[in-house]
Amino acid sequence: MIAPETGMKPGERYRIDSVERAPQFSGFFLDGKYYLGPELQTAVGWLEGQTFVYDMVDPKGEPIYPDRVAGRIEALTLVMADGLRLAVERVPYEAETVQPAAAPETLAPKRAMASPRLTGKLVVITGASSGIGRATAHAFADEQARLVLAARDGEALAEVVDECAARGAQALAVRTDVTSNEQMQQLAEQAAEFGNGRIDVWINNAGVGAVGDFAQTPLKVHEQVLQTDLLGYLRGAYVVWPYFKAQQQGILINTLSLGSWVAQPYAAAYSASKYGLIGLTEALRGELVGQPNIHVCNIYPAVIDTPGFRDGANYTGHALKPPPPVYDPQRVASAMVNCALKPKPQVTVGSAATIARVAHFLLPGFSQLSGWLTRRGIQRSPAIETSSGNLFTPPSGERRVEGGWRQPTRPSPLLVAGAAMLVGGCLLAINRSRGRHR
């Protein structure tokens, strides 16, 4: 919802006026999000109330604006931190798309009005009831794919089916627990029937998490995480593989994470799952010799704004909050669509994931540093009761795409100290490496 104080209205585009010797904003706002161009699906900024969060980084991977906050929008005026005021103007883009007398090349519609690119393709999405899965369902619905949506929460799935239908797409809800061999097999069979014998894209996305000291977290909890986050993906690949082989075509997309490269202390089973998925996908790719049209794509998101941190199992005895920066789930959904159009072995979403991967490579003691920071962060959080969360049953309450974590806040002293230690450690590792090669 757009804050009325901004002066903006839903469904209309707005651009920031360009002024000499002032920051240049070449994109546009639409429904509270900021895009660089109509053909680019991923928002690089958004409004949080009146705050304009601009998620752009410089060539070194650093945010262009402190805390990624470009300023505040008041009555169609962007007020920047230094007091500079730039006009925000409505763009009457509707008239641009209706020009009967123009040459064909000038009639190229805006992306929002373009022809769908995946019309009729059968796409299966597990974990589609909330978070990344729900956002991905919306993104594929916008491309007019035929959707088969799977999750344990049948009521939430019905809502997503309605949301996809409102976007003009056909969708089928199949209540599925990815820890069940039988239910996964039935999911594949129903999907193929809905797709007239074909399955074009299968997205393994269902996931759970458990945070807590390894020895104090029940063994059955660790096992359930592995059953969902690792074996659930293996089951998905297993049941769709025969269809891909028979078609000699298909795209398997797996939602991995930053945790596939950087182990997450106090989330041992989650880390084991994500590391294991790299081995699984590499092994599957090794079996695809002579099958150039079957692809396995891995998506590596950084920390994403989903309900997962709230719904997951928590055995720490303290409230959990995702560490910044936290990214929009729509960015992952757009990456999924792009992989369905042009498959890539791996796609990273969020510059923080890339930075953490490099730091983990350069700093041998990164896991110990991460563990110390995680422990300190947990201990400073309010005390709460332990809970198994959504591990064994679907979570209660409203199911939604976003978790509401993306709030513009200044970095805590702990985060600043941790970043300084990380940079210092990386420099130390580089110097030691140079010393060994002298």
GROMACS .gro file of C-alpha atoms in nm:
model
  438
    1MET     CA    1   0.000   0.000   0.000
    2ILE     CA    2   0.132   0.342  -0.097
    3ALA     CA    3   0.142   0.601   0.180
    4PRO     CA    4  -0.097   0.885   0.089
    5GLU     CA    5   0.162   1.140   0.206
    6THR     CA    6   0.379   1.056  -0.097
    7GLY     CA    7   0.117   1.191  -0.335
    8MET     CA    8   0.142   0.879  -0.551
    9LYS     CA    9  -0.149   0.665  -0.665
   10PRO     CA   10  -0.164   0.291  -0.741
   11GLY     CA   11  -0.129   0.187  -1.104
   12GLU     CA   12   0.047   0.507  -1.212
   13ARG     CA   13   0.411   0.564  -1.297
   14TYR     CA   14   0.625   0.841  -1.154
   15ARG     CA   15   0.976   0.956  -1.236
   16ILE     CA   16   1.220   1.169  -1.039
   17ASP     CA   17   1.310   1.490  -1.215
   18SER     CA   18   1.669   1.512  -1.342
   19VAL     CA   19   1.856   1.820  -1.225
   20GLU     CA   20   2.207   1.917  -1.326
   21ARG     CA   21   2.474   1.835  -1.062
   22ALA     CA   22   2.218   1.628  -0.868
   23PRO     CA   23   2.191   1.248  -0.837
   24GLN     CA   24   2.037   1.098  -1.150
   25PHE     CA   25   1.742   0.860  -1.117
   26SER     CA   26   1.671   0.710  -1.458
   27GLY     CA   27   1.394   0.470  -1.356
   28PHE     CA   28   1.035   0.502  -1.244
   29PHE     CA   29   0.801   0.418  -0.957
   30LEU     CA   30   0.505   0.187  -1.005
   31ASP     CA   31   0.285   0.064  -0.718
   32GLY     CA   32   0.543   0.154  -0.457
   33LYS     CA   33   0.840  -0.009  -0.631
   34TYR     CA   34   1.120   0.148  -0.833
   35TYR     CA   35   1.233  -0.004  -1.164
   36LEU     CA   36   1.520   0.096  -1.390
   37GLY     CA   37   1.322   0.022  -1.706
   38PRO     CA   38   0.994  -0.130  -1.824
   39GLU     CA   39   1.172  -0.437  -1.959
   40LEU     CA   40   1.344  -0.506  -1.626
   41GLN     CA   41   1.128  -0.715  -1.396
   42THR     CA   42   1.332  -0.670  -1.080
   43ALA     CA   43   1.268  -0.371  -0.859
   44VAL     CA   44   1.585  -0.196  -0.742
   45GLY     CA   45   1.402   0.021  -0.492
   46TRP     CA   46   1.078   0.048  -0.304
   47LEU     CA   47   0.880   0.265  -0.068
   48GLU     CA   48   0.854   0.181   0.299
   49GLY     CA   49   0.597   0.434   0.407
   50GLN     CA   50   0.747   0.755   0.273
   51THR     CA   51   1.104   0.626   0.281
   52PHE     CA   52   1.263   0.558  -0.059
   53VAL     CA   53   1.489   0.254  -0.020
   54TYR     CA   54   1.724   0.237  -0.320
   55ASP     CA   55   1.901  -0.100  -0.338
   56MET     CA   56   2.184  -0.006  -0.572
   57VAL     CA   57   2.551  -0.071  -0.510
   58ASP     CA   58   2.874   0.073  -0.648
   59PRO     CA   59   3.134  -0.137  -0.839
   60LYS     CA   60   3.278  -0.250  -0.504
   61GLY     CA   61   2.943  -0.385  -0.389
   62GLU     CA   62   2.881  -0.105  -0.139
   63PRO     CA   63   2.541   0.068  -0.113
   64ILE     CA   64   2.528   0.398  -0.299
   65TYR     CA   65   2.330   0.550  -0.013
   66PRO     CA   66   2.386   0.485   0.361
   67ASP     CA   67   2.144   0.219   0.483
   68ARG     CA   68   2.017   0.213   0.120
   69VAL     CA   69   1.790   0.509   0.203
   70ALA     CA   70   1.784   0.767  -0.077
   71GLY     CA   71   1.544   0.997   0.103
   72ARG     CA   72   1.176   1.058   0.178
   73ILE     CA   73   0.894   1.136  -0.061
   74GLU     CA   74   0.656   1.407   0.050
   75ALA     CA   75   0.377   1.536  -0.175
   76LEU     CA   76   0.552   1.426  -0.497
   77THR     CA   77   0.889   1.558  -0.384
   78LEU     CA   78   1.198   1.350  -0.304
   79VAL     CA   79   1.374   1.507  -0.005
   80MET     CA   80   1.728   1.372   0.016
   81ALA     CA   81   1.945   1.351   0.326
   82ASP     CA   82   2.139   1.667   0.234
   83GLY     CA   83   1.816   1.865   0.197
   84LEU     CA   84   1.810   1.856  -0.183
   85ARG     CA   85   1.453   1.845  -0.314
   86LEU     CA   86   1.371   1.677  -0.647
   87ALA     CA   87   1.028   1.681  -0.807
   88VAL     CA   88   0.847   1.352  -0.860
   89GLU     CA   89   0.637   1.369  -1.175
   90ARG     CA   90   0.361   1.143  -1.299
   91VAL     CA   91   0.443   0.972  -1.631
   92PRO     CA   92   0.139   0.947  -1.863
   93TYR     CA   93   0.264   0.622  -2.008
   94GLU     CA   94  -0.079   0.485  -2.111
   95ALA     CA   95  -0.093   0.709  -2.415
   96GLU     CA   96   0.245   0.582  -2.535
   97THR     CA   97   0.114   0.231  -2.599
   98VAL     CA   98  -0.178   0.332  -2.827
   99GLN     CA   99  -0.054   0.491  -3.149
  100PRO     CA  100  -0.240   0.343  -3.448
  101ALA     CA  101  -0.054   0.546  -3.708
  102ALA     CA  102   0.294   0.470  -3.580
  103ALA     CA  103   0.537   0.228  -3.741
  104PRO     CA  104   0.538  -0.123  -3.592
  105GLU     CA  105   0.866  -0.079  -3.410
  106THR     CA  106   0.725   0.213  -3.210
  107LEU     CA  107   0.436   0.001  -3.086
  108ALA     CA  108   0.646  -0.219  -2.860
  109PRO     CA  109   0.438  -0.228  -2.541
  110LYS     CA  110   0.568  -0.169  -2.195
  111ARG     CA  111   0.671  -0.486  -2.012
  112ALA     CA  112   0.354  -0.472  -1.804
  113MET     CA  113   0.155  -0.490  -2.130
  114ALA     CA  114   0.385  -0.726  -2.324
  115SER     CA  115   0.281  -1.067  -2.449
  116PRO     CA  116   0.333  -1.339  -2.188
  117ARG     CA  117   0.652  -1.536  -2.246
  118LEU     CA  118   0.557  -1.872  -2.093
  119THR     CA  119   0.202  -1.917  -2.216
  120GLY     CA  120   0.083  -2.274  -2.163
  121LYS     CA  121   0.404  -2.400  -2.004
  122LEU     CA  122   0.336  -2.638  -1.716
  123VAL     CA  123   0.517  -2.520  -1.405
  124VAL     CA  124   0.518  -2.699  -1.068
  125ILE     CA  125   0.609  -2.499  -0.756
  126THR     CA  126   0.651  -2.659  -0.415
  127GLY     CA  127   0.624  -2.443  -0.104
  128ALA     CA  128   0.383  -2.216  -0.292
  129SER     CA  129   0.169  -2.107   0.004
  130SER     CA  130   0.392  -1.819   0.121
  131GLY     CA  131   0.723  -1.640   0.085
  132ILE     CA  132   0.935  -1.702  -0.224
  133GLY     CA  133   0.702  -1.974  -0.350
  134ARG     CA  134   0.396  -1.749  -0.345
  135ALA     CA  135   0.585  -1.465  -0.511
  136THR     CA  136   0.709  -1.709  -0.776
  137ALA     CA  137   0.354  -1.830  -0.842
  138HIS     CA  138   0.249  -1.470  -0.905
  139ALA     CA  139   0.545  -1.410  -1.137
  140PHE     CA  140   0.474  -1.718  -1.349
  141ALA     CA  141   0.103  -1.636  -1.351
  142ASP     CA  142   0.190  -1.300  -1.505
  143GLU     CA  143   0.361  -1.498  -1.784
  144GLN     CA  144   0.044  -1.707  -1.832
  145ALA     CA  145   0.204  -2.038  -1.737
  146ARG     CA  146  -0.019  -2.327  -1.627
  147LEU     CA  147   0.060  -2.368  -1.260
  148VAL     CA  148   0.052  -2.663  -1.024
  149LEU     CA  149   0.097  -2.530  -0.671
  150ALA     CA  150   0.201  -2.756  -0.386
  151ALA     CA  151   0.221  -2.705  -0.010
  152ARG     CA  152   0.083  -2.854   0.311
  153ASP     CA  153  -0.161  -2.569   0.376
  154GLY     CA  154  -0.460  -2.636   0.150
  155GLU     CA  155  -0.644  -2.320   0.253
  156ALA     CA  156  -0.348  -2.098   0.170
  157LEU     CA  157  -0.300  -2.277  -0.163
  158ALA     CA  158  -0.661  -2.200  -0.255
  159GLU     CA  159  -0.588  -1.831  -0.195
  160VAL     CA  160  -0.284  -1.844  -0.423
  161VAL     CA  161  -0.485  -2.018  -0.694
  162ASP     CA  162  -0.736  -1.730  -0.680
  163GLU     CA  163  -0.454  -1.476  -0.695
  164CYS     CA  164  -0.310  -1.647  -1.003
  165ALA     CA  165  -0.653  -1.666  -1.166
  166ALA     CA  166  -0.691  -1.291  -1.112
  167ARG     CA  167  -0.373  -1.256  -1.320
  168GLY     CA  168  -0.530  -1.460  -1.598
  169ALA     CA  169  -0.349  -1.788  -1.534
  170GLN     CA  170  -0.482  -2.139  -1.481
  171ALA     CA  171  -0.367  -2.298  -1.157
  172LEU     CA  172  -0.422  -2.625  -0.973
  173ALA     CA  173  -0.366  -2.670  -0.600
  174VAL     CA  174  -0.229  -3.005  -0.484
  175ARG     CA  175  -0.189  -3.040  -0.110
  176THR     CA  176   0.151  -3.203  -0.071
  177ASP     CA  177   0.403  -3.282   0.200
  178VAL     CA  178   0.744  -3.307   0.031
  179THR     CA  179   0.862  -3.549   0.303
  180SER     CA  180   0.620  -3.812   0.164
  181ASN     CA  181   0.730  -4.026  -0.130
  182GLU     CA  182   0.371  -4.112  -0.216
  183GLN     CA  183   0.246  -3.754  -0.210
  184MET     CA  184   0.534  -3.635  -0.427
  185GLN     CA  185   0.463  -3.907  -0.682
  186GLN     CA  186   0.097  -3.809  -0.685
  187LEU     CA  187   0.197  -3.445  -0.732
  188ALA     CA  188   0.395  -3.532  -1.045
  189GLU     CA  189   0.111  -3.743  -1.183
  190GLN     CA  190  -0.151  -3.475  -1.126
  191ALA     CA  191   0.079  -3.212  -1.273
  192ALA     CA  192   0.136  -3.416  -1.589
  193GLU     CA  193  -0.237  -3.472  -1.625
  194PHE     CA  194  -0.300  -3.098  -1.587
  195GLY     CA  195  -0.027  -3.033  -1.845
  196ASN     CA  196  -0.163  -3.282  -2.100
  197GLY     CA  197   0.122  -3.522  -2.035
  198ARG     CA  198   0.400  -3.263  -2.001
  199ILE     CA  199   0.589  -3.098  -1.719
  200ASP     CA  200   0.804  -2.813  -1.847
  201VAL     CA  201   0.943  -2.659  -1.527
  202TRP     CA  202   0.970  -2.802  -1.176
  203ILE     CA  203   1.066  -2.567  -0.894
  204ASN     CA  204   1.187  -2.724  -0.569
  205ASN     CA  205   1.121  -2.450  -0.318
  206ALA     CA  206   0.955  -2.596  -0.006
  207GLY     CA  207   1.176  -2.536   0.294
  208VAL     CA  208   1.182  -2.521   0.671
  209GLY     CA  209   1.441  -2.416   0.924
  210ALA     CA  210   1.541  -2.479   1.283
  211VAL     CA  211   1.767  -2.250   1.482
  212GLY     CA  212   1.926  -2.355   1.808
  213ASP     CA  213   2.232  -2.502   1.975
  214PHE     CA  214   2.308  -2.830   1.795
  215ALA     CA  215   2.298  -3.054   2.104
  216GLN     CA  216   1.995  -2.880   2.254
  217THR     CA  217   1.784  -2.911   1.940
  218PRO     CA  218   1.592  -3.242   1.934
  219LEU     CA  219   1.726  -3.500   1.689
  220LYS     CA  220   1.384  -3.540   1.527
  221VAL     CA  221   1.394  -3.167   1.447
  222HIS     CA  222   1.728  -3.200   1.268
  223GLU     CA  223   1.588  -3.499   1.079
  224GLN     CA  224   1.276  -3.313   0.971
  225VAL     CA  225   1.482  -3.026   0.830
  226LEU     CA  226   1.687  -3.274   0.627
  227GLN     CA  227   1.373  -3.455   0.514
  228THR     CA  228   1.228  -3.130   0.380
  229ASP     CA  229   1.522  -2.922   0.264
  230LEU     CA  230   1.740  -3.198   0.117
  231LEU     CA  231   1.538  -3.514   0.060
  232GLY     CA  232   1.233  -3.313  -0.041
  233TYR     CA  233   1.436  -3.170  -0.329
  234LEU     CA  234   1.571  -3.514  -0.416
  235ARG     CA  235   1.215  -3.647  -0.426
  236GLY     CA  236   1.110  -3.361  -0.653
  237ALA     CA  237   1.392  -3.432  -0.894
  238TYR     CA  238   1.322  -3.805  -0.878
  239VAL     CA  239   0.952  -3.784  -0.968
  240VAL     CA  240   0.995  -3.529  -1.249
  241TRP     CA  241   1.306  -3.685  -1.404
  242PRO     CA  242   1.117  -3.952  -1.606
  243TYR     CA  243   0.900  -3.681  -1.765
  244PHE     CA  244   1.203  -3.471  -1.857
  245LYS     CA  245   1.381  -3.774  -2.005
  246ALA     CA  246   1.075  -3.880  -2.205
  247GLN     CA  247   1.030  -3.524  -2.337
  248GLN     CA  248   1.407  -3.481  -2.380
  249GLN     CA  249   1.340  -3.138  -2.235
  250GLY     CA  250   1.273  -2.976  -1.900
  251ILE     CA  251   1.403  -2.731  -1.641
  252LEU     CA  252   1.459  -2.815  -1.275
  253ILE     CA  253   1.502  -2.506  -1.057
  254ASN     CA  254   1.619  -2.541  -0.696
  255THR     CA  255   1.602  -2.273  -0.430
  256LEU     CA  256   1.931  -2.295  -0.245
  257SER     CA  257   2.067  -2.006  -0.039
  258LEU     CA  258   2.362  -1.815   0.092
  259GLY     CA  259   2.384  -2.110   0.333
  260SER     CA  260   2.496  -2.333   0.045
  261TRP     CA  261   2.832  -2.153   0.049
  262VAL     CA  262   2.857  -2.026   0.405
  263ALA     CA  263   2.765  -2.262   0.689
  264GLN     CA  264   2.509  -2.122   0.932
  265PRO     CA  265   2.606  -2.182   1.295
  266TYR     CA  266   2.307  -2.277   1.513
  267ALA     CA  267   2.134  -2.412   1.201
  268ALA     CA  268   2.338  -2.727   1.144
  269ALA     CA  269   2.072  -2.934   0.966
  270TYR     CA  270   1.982  -2.642   0.741
  271SER     CA  271   2.348  -2.599   0.648
  272ALA     CA  272   2.387  -2.972   0.584
  273SER     CA  273   2.084  -2.960   0.355
  274LYS     CA  274   2.202  -2.663   0.153
  275TYR     CA  275   2.556  -2.796   0.115
  276GLY     CA  276   2.410  -3.133   0.017
  277LEU     CA  277   2.197  -2.978  -0.256
  278ILE     CA  278   2.509  -2.860  -0.436
  279GLY     CA  279   2.628  -3.220  -0.452
  280LEU     CA  280   2.287  -3.339  -0.566
  281THR     CA  281   2.261  -3.089  -0.850
  282GLU     CA  282   2.620  -3.146  -0.966
  283ALA     CA  283   2.556  -3.521  -0.976
  284LEU     CA  284   2.236  -3.472  -1.177
  285ARG     CA  285   2.412  -3.247  -1.426
  286GLY     CA  286   2.677  -3.516  -1.469
  287GLU     CA  287   2.407  -3.756  -1.587
  288LEU     CA  288   2.278  -3.518  -1.853
  289VAL     CA  289   2.544  -3.590  -2.115
  290GLY     CA  290   2.364  -3.599  -2.447
  291GLN     CA  291   2.059  -3.420  -2.302
  292PRO     CA  292   2.127  -3.054  -2.391
  293ASN     CA  293   1.767  -2.946  -2.335
  294ILE     CA  294   1.736  -3.067  -1.976
  295HIS     CA  295   1.868  -2.813  -1.730
  296VAL     CA  296   1.931  -2.797  -1.356
  297CYS     CA  297   1.937  -2.440  -1.224
  298ASN     CA  298   2.028  -2.331  -0.872
  299ILE     CA  299   1.910  -2.000  -0.725
  300TYR     CA  300   2.123  -1.863  -0.439
  301PRO     CA  301   1.931  -1.589  -0.257
  302ALA     CA  302   2.077  -1.377   0.020
  303VAL     CA  303   1.851  -1.308   0.321
  304ILE     CA  304   1.498  -1.262   0.185
  305ASP     CA  305   1.200  -1.086   0.343
  306THR     CA  306   0.969  -1.385   0.398
  307PRO     CA  307   0.774  -1.522   0.696
  308GLY     CA  308   1.034  -1.799   0.735
  309PHE     CA  309   1.214  -1.645   1.032
  310ARG     CA  310   0.884  -1.611   1.215
  311ASP     CA  311   0.741  -1.951   1.118
  312GLY     CA  312   1.051  -2.168   1.160
  313ALA     CA  313   1.150  -2.381   1.458
  314ASN     CA  314   1.327  -2.187   1.730
  315TYR     CA  315   1.516  -2.361   2.010
  316THR     CA  316   1.732  -2.066   2.110
  317GLY     CA  317   1.494  -1.931   2.374
  318HIS     CA  318   1.517  -1.589   2.209
  319ALA     CA  319   1.326  -1.405   1.935
  320LEU     CA  320   1.483  -1.431   1.589
  321LYS     CA  321   1.528  -1.153   1.339
  322PRO     CA  322   1.701  -1.181   1.000
  323PRO     CA  323   2.035  -0.999   0.968
  324PRO     CA  324   2.042  -0.712   0.717
  325PRO     CA  325   2.043  -0.655   0.429
  326VAL     CA  326   1.706  -0.820   0.365
  327TYR     CA  327   1.587  -0.843   0.004
  328ASP     CA  328   1.250  -0.838  -0.172
  329PRO     CA  329   1.110  -1.189  -0.254
  330GLN     CA  330   1.010  -1.056  -0.596
  331ARG     CA  331   1.377  -1.052  -0.689
  332VAL     CA  332   1.398  -1.428  -0.640
  333ALA     CA  333   1.072  -1.480  -0.830
  334SER     CA  334   1.208  -1.280  -1.125
  335ALA     CA  335   1.524  -1.490  -1.121
  336MET     CA  336   1.309  -1.805  -1.137
  337VAL     CA  337   1.120  -1.675  -1.441
  338ASN     CA  338   1.445  -1.576  -1.611
  339CYS     CA  339   1.585  -1.926  -1.556
  340ALA     CA  340   1.272  -2.075  -1.710
  341LEU     CA  341   1.330  -1.854  -2.015
  342LYS     CA  342   1.709  -1.882  -2.035
  343PRO     CA  343   1.839  -2.155  -1.803
  344LYS     CA  344   2.162  -2.087  -1.613
  345PRO     CA  345   2.344  -2.329  -1.381
  346GLN     CA  346   2.343  -2.077  -1.097
  347VAL     CA  347   2.203  -1.734  -1.022
  348THR     CA  348   2.281  -1.527  -0.713
  349VAL     CA  349   2.016  -1.290  -0.580
  350GLY     CA  350   2.142  -1.006  -0.361
  351SER     CA  351   2.496  -0.871  -0.358
  352ALA     CA  352   2.534  -0.970   0.008
  353ALA     CA  353   2.539  -1.337  -0.094
  354THR     CA  354   2.831  -1.283  -0.328
  355ILE     CA  355   3.022  -1.077  -0.073
  356ALA     CA  356   2.973  -1.341   0.197
  357ARG     CA  357   3.089  -1.615  -0.037
  358VAL     CA  358   3.410  -1.427  -0.115
  359ALA     CA  359   3.468  -1.352   0.253
  360HIS     CA  360   3.419  -1.718   0.343
  361PHE     CA  361   3.678  -1.814   0.081
  362LEU     CA  362   3.935  -1.557   0.197
  363LEU     CA  363   3.891  -1.590   0.573
  364PRO     CA  364   3.967  -1.937   0.717
  365GLY     CA  365   3.807  -1.850   1.052
  366PHE     CA  366   3.486  -1.719   0.898
  367SER     CA  367   3.267  -1.991   1.057
  368GLN     CA  368   3.397  -1.906   1.404
  369LEU     CA  369   3.340  -1.535   1.344
  370SER     CA  370   2.991  -1.604   1.212
  371GLY     CA  371   2.915  -1.824   1.511
  372TRP     CA  372   3.029  -1.557   1.756
  373LEU     CA  373   2.819  -1.289   1.584
  374THR     CA  374   2.515  -1.519   1.568
  375ARG     CA  375   2.544  -1.614   1.935
  376ARG     CA  376   2.581  -1.252   2.042
  377GLY     CA  377   2.283  -1.150   1.830
  378ILE     CA  378   2.065  -1.424   1.976
  379GLN     CA  379   2.160  -1.346   2.334
  380ARG     CA  380   2.070  -0.979   2.289
  381SER     CA  381   1.718  -1.065   2.164
  382PRO     CA  382   1.409  -1.086   2.389
  383ALA     CA  383   1.347  -1.421   2.558
  384ILE     CA  384   1.065  -1.639   2.424
  385GLU     CA  385   0.950  -2.001   2.454
  386THR     CA  386   1.107  -2.262   2.228
  387SER     CA  387   0.889  -2.389   1.945
  388SER     CA  388   0.893  -2.644   1.662
  389GLY     CA  389   0.727  -2.382   1.441
  390ASN     CA  390   0.612  -2.508   1.104
  391LEU     CA  391   0.833  -2.818   1.098
  392PHE     CA  392   0.563  -3.077   1.150
  393THR     CA  393   0.243  -2.881   1.075
  394PRO     CA  394   0.166  -2.575   0.862
  395PRO     CA  395   0.194  -2.245   1.049
  396SER     CA  396  -0.119  -2.076   1.177
  397GLY     CA  397  -0.224  -1.726   1.087
  398GLU     CA  398  -0.219  -1.532   0.763
  399ARG     CA  399   0.001  -1.666   0.483
  400ARG     CA  400   0.173  -1.400   0.278
  401VAL     CA  401   0.470  -1.327   0.052
  402GLU     CA  402   0.666  -1.088   0.273
  403GLY     CA  403   0.766  -1.118   0.636
  404GLY     CA  404   0.775  -0.744   0.704
  405TRP     CA  405   1.144  -0.741   0.794
  406ARG     CA  406   1.265  -0.476   0.550
  407GLN     CA  407   1.269  -0.173   0.776
  408PRO     CA  408   1.523   0.107   0.718
  409THR     CA  409   1.735   0.102   1.032
  410ARG     CA  410   2.085   0.209   1.114
  411PRO     CA  411   2.337  -0.074   1.158
  412SER     CA  412   2.377  -0.187   1.516
  413PRO     CA  413   2.720  -0.149   1.682
  414LEU     CA  414   2.744  -0.528   1.679
  415LEU     CA  415   2.689  -0.541   1.305
  416VAL     CA  416   2.942  -0.264   1.244
  417ALA     CA  417   3.198  -0.441   1.462
  418GLY     CA  418   3.134  -0.769   1.285
  419ALA     CA  419   3.179  -0.609   0.945
  420ALA     CA  420   3.502  -0.447   1.057
  421MET     CA  421   3.631  -0.781   1.186
  422LEU     CA  422   3.528  -0.946   0.861
  423VAL     CA  423   3.711  -0.693   0.645
  424GLY     CA  424   4.014  -0.704   0.872
  425GLY     CA  425   4.019  -1.081   0.864
  426CYS     CA  426   3.998  -1.085   0.486
  427LEU     CA  427   4.290  -0.843   0.459
  428LEU     CA  428   4.488  -1.056   0.705
  429ALA     CA  429   4.417  -1.368   0.501
  430ILE     CA  430   4.529  -1.194   0.181
  431ASN     CA  431   4.851  -1.072   0.343
  432ARG     CA  432   4.927  -1.421   0.477
  433SER     CA  433   4.865  -1.567   0.132
  434ARG     CA  434   5.104  -1.316  -0.022
  435GLY     CA  435   5.362  -1.394   0.242
  436ARG     CA  436   5.354  -1.765   0.164
  437HIS     CA  437   5.421  -1.695  -0.203
  438ARG     CA  438   5.721  -1.467  -0.154
   0.00000   0.00000   0.00000
